Structures are given as structure tokens and as C-alpha cells.
Steps between C-alpha positions, in 0.01 A plus 500: 500500500602150390141413417465817296818418307375148436170629362687749284718219361194287424331793329811568293525137383138492389543794261573433130874471426488769230343745745757418765784557253371842404452599863850374589658698215316820594585468870869439422506802268345724767740375768792576270434870548414487872746698711588224751582254217640724229858400580437125545583296192753302301821657372752318281837623377564778757498774237504860626140597573354783296194713575163345413278658238199433283671203324558346844126516571416332169758228553365439852149457360650266239635281779166478684197532273592205268452278806128519419582228242723290723276189505352529151822590313788450744774493233380826342467656844861405583624640169334839558600522865855383427544753219382790718712376790810489278436854373439625854826349626698617195377857550612472866174637636450470877365161609130486582246246612380436145826321413374207710258431216784312328499242779121459471532455122768233542286314753201519266694346211606208720149451636269567203685473169381206286610550139870463417569453867820286464650748251439824693809479727725537194372842380467611863868419561602671177303810602679506836837475329411799281383686812831433676701606195304826477575584863864405453533723192343786699778474755351277768762402761328166564703193408419153368422363846257784567309432180498127576345574841243731336412223254458241776273737693280544193503124431374432854172684428455305176571177689253582777232554237585166337485329841156644572388390154613146581307503826186612319546228238541233770190623678303499176616145431397391849158654449470329161590161644263553793219591260584199284491270803171652616354451152612137492357443848170658398485289185565185701230601748249559224599172334428318826167675536409425140591135542297469819196668345502316168594156632245494779203645318558321171551168679176552691314591183632194313397266782159665530449486124587128494253439781230700318560300184458179699182627667351611170474135399276424799137614466451516879785741581376828359530677836857384553583592141367852557712529817807386308446752224447774759828400666681519166356846439601622845850360467540670163388834639745477790780411260416796277492738798848396616638503146365852446682610814829349386464660157430831673823465698696426183352798316499747790754780520535795736184612672285250312665207679271299731524603862572144615776284364327169572209373290163479663404156624208335669458328833641158576150368562395608149809333357418177678137515386608556141721191519212297644285601204772355279432163663789492748405408859662770713479552876587848627608561860599834657614538859658771710416867518523670163686830512523763225765400245697710258421450131820302431436243772133469415572449131774243576258293709237521228745394227632207705148365546405579140801324344464200732133455413581538132755219527250289692243539220758432228693212653271352765148555373236365733735440794414663833692821566538680832578871523600612850587859590626588847524864605773548761625807681824539303436282197235296323524140379340371183482127427335333202500121489352281230449131565602230259422133465709285732793369305409734216755648270663795657592632160145626459559754773701818492855440617714712727655801335856393426486237775484121530179308458427264790573150392780594262569718203574865463247765412506619144707802421239654274129505430203610701576282800859583576649785305203674345297790627269289718651369820830671420320834478330432835835429662641832371190687617515353851879543527469871417271536802750324727294183525552129434345292222482121461356272232536124523340170409313296758557129562145419381567656159347836582687822560524784749582869467574717801609855572579698815472871425582776750209735553592838358774358282780497763648216700 
């Protein structure tokens, strides 16, 4: 029985509001003439009851059928219902179930009225005063206290409607803020992805183009020149593929949105090989048993390696770089170290994000190294997965980047 009532309530809420209002008005009008409920209703003034007739039927319909407009024109609905209610009470017809329509109209004004909302209580109060004076002139024995109690009872229904309206407004505001936060988070995510794609691929293309320009001056390096140009072409195609995906995410709405939230990416071995073609000596080591990873963890690992290799090419060109990935049972460790000349300047290497550089000094508060979308974006990405991220200079002038990421995105 409870499950059936729940399904009925869900079905009722999914119907258009205008349709529900019409159905509510018709049902209330029918119940007003049902034998078990024909004597249930509101009665003000305690006037001697007279026999009901055709005018009583019309006034009853006037108190119920206008409720079909209760959400679209609540003030007009209240005016019609209130006028018919006043006439019904002044004629001293027997109370019936339809008189409860006044309470529904008062609730609707509190819950749905938008225009002239702050001014409506004044004419409503004036109308009640006229109603009370009419009953008093007709000989009602009710006193001032009785009419004050009647007024408070009517005001309660208006107040309940206003309270429900406030709850709906608060819920709508919460949904708006949640949507705004989700939009900002999605924009930040796409900005990180765009940075990673553009920075890595463009850096690789620039380095490869410089190398090709150098090789073009040597008559005996045609094969190496062809390999360099092929690498530039392949890097450009990969960059275009990822950029097309990101543009598709930005343009997608509704059912046209991509099925996966994360951009497609290649394998770590391909990323390492691409960096080698740019002239950077990179050693790649994988150990442990690789288990299936969710897309967020897999993309985070890829971006950590990608950004680290990009920094190695930009700030430590030609220095040996080691990429080590360890697959554990509950987490995986990623470490990228780039050597530097002994006693070399540590300022050539990326510095810790917001931390202290070994040997003195504080990391910059802005720029690609500290506060930009590079290492800072990696830290945010890893933190969201419940992992740990480090980036620090090495004593020999090189630098190291490391991340421990829970498999499956949970600690």
C-alpha cells in the first residue's frame, strides 16, 4: 500500500502544473456535493442557516472551479473564491466541502504569487474587514475576538504558502550554486587538460623543429632529418586529436556529449618515445603487476609523466631523464627524475609548488613552475584522487617529480 501511494505521488508530481490544478479543482467541486462531505466546511458569523438552493450550487462551484488557476493567477483565483465565499456566508447557506477552497486559494497566493506580492496583504485585509462588517450588519452574534481568530486562521494558510515558497527558493538557489560550482570545476578541468595538451605537444614540436633545422644544414643527415619531420607530423596529429576532443566537450550538450569525460590519451611508452625523438634521453622502467585502472587514475598518471617530460625538454634539454612506474596492490607510484650538472644552477629546474627550494629561497608564487597550470595542476589532479604529489630540485641541479596515486581513485 505504501509503495502504491509513493508511486501515485511520483506520478502526480510529474504531471504539468496546469493539468494538476484543473484536476484538483474538479475533484474538489465533485466532493463538495458528495453525501459524506456535504456538511463539512467553513462557517463564519454563526448566522441562522437557510435552505440551500440553485444559488448555493453556483456559489459552491465559484469556490472550487477557480482553483484551476491557482498557480498561474493566484491573486485572481483568491479574488473569485473569496467573493463567492463571502456571498455564500452572507446568504447563510449550509456549509459544504467546497468552502475549503478559500484555504487552498490563500495557500496558493502565499506560494505562487509573484507580481505585487508585498502589496497584496493590504487589499486582502481590507476585503476581510468588509466581509466581517457584512456579517455583522446581517446580525452575526460573533464578536471582535471571534473575527480576529478567523483572520488568524486564514493568515496561517497564507503563511504556510509563503514558507513553502521560501523553501523552494532556497532549494533553487542551492541547485544554482551547485551547478555554478560544477561548471567552474569543469572549466578548471578542461583548462588543465588544454594546458597539458598544448604545452607538451607544442614544446615537442618546437624542439623537433629546431633539431630539423640544424640537421638540414648537414648534407649527410637526410635520414635523420626525415625522421625528425615525421616526428613533428605525428606530434601535430596527436595534438589535433586531443584538441578536437576538448573542443567537442566544450560544444557538447545533452545527448551529444562525449560518453567519457576524460580526453583520450596514448600509452606511456609512446609518450616516452615521442620525447626521445625530441632529442631528450629518457629511460622508462615499469615494475609490478599492472591492474586495470579507472580513467581518472590512468589519465592522472599520464599527465604527471607528460608534464614532467615537457619540463625536462624545456628546462633540462639533453640531460638524462628516468621515468619509473611501480604498480602496487593498493596504489601506484610514479617518479620522474632529471639529472643536472653537478653544482649546476638549480634555478633551471622546476621548483616545488609553493615550497622551499633546497639550498635556500622560496618557490615563486606565480608562473608555470609554482602557481601556473603545470605542476600546480598536477597537484590538484592527484589530490582529487586522494594521492600525494611532490616536485623538488635535486642537489645536482636536476629535479624530481613524484606521485603516489591510489588505484581506483580511493585511499
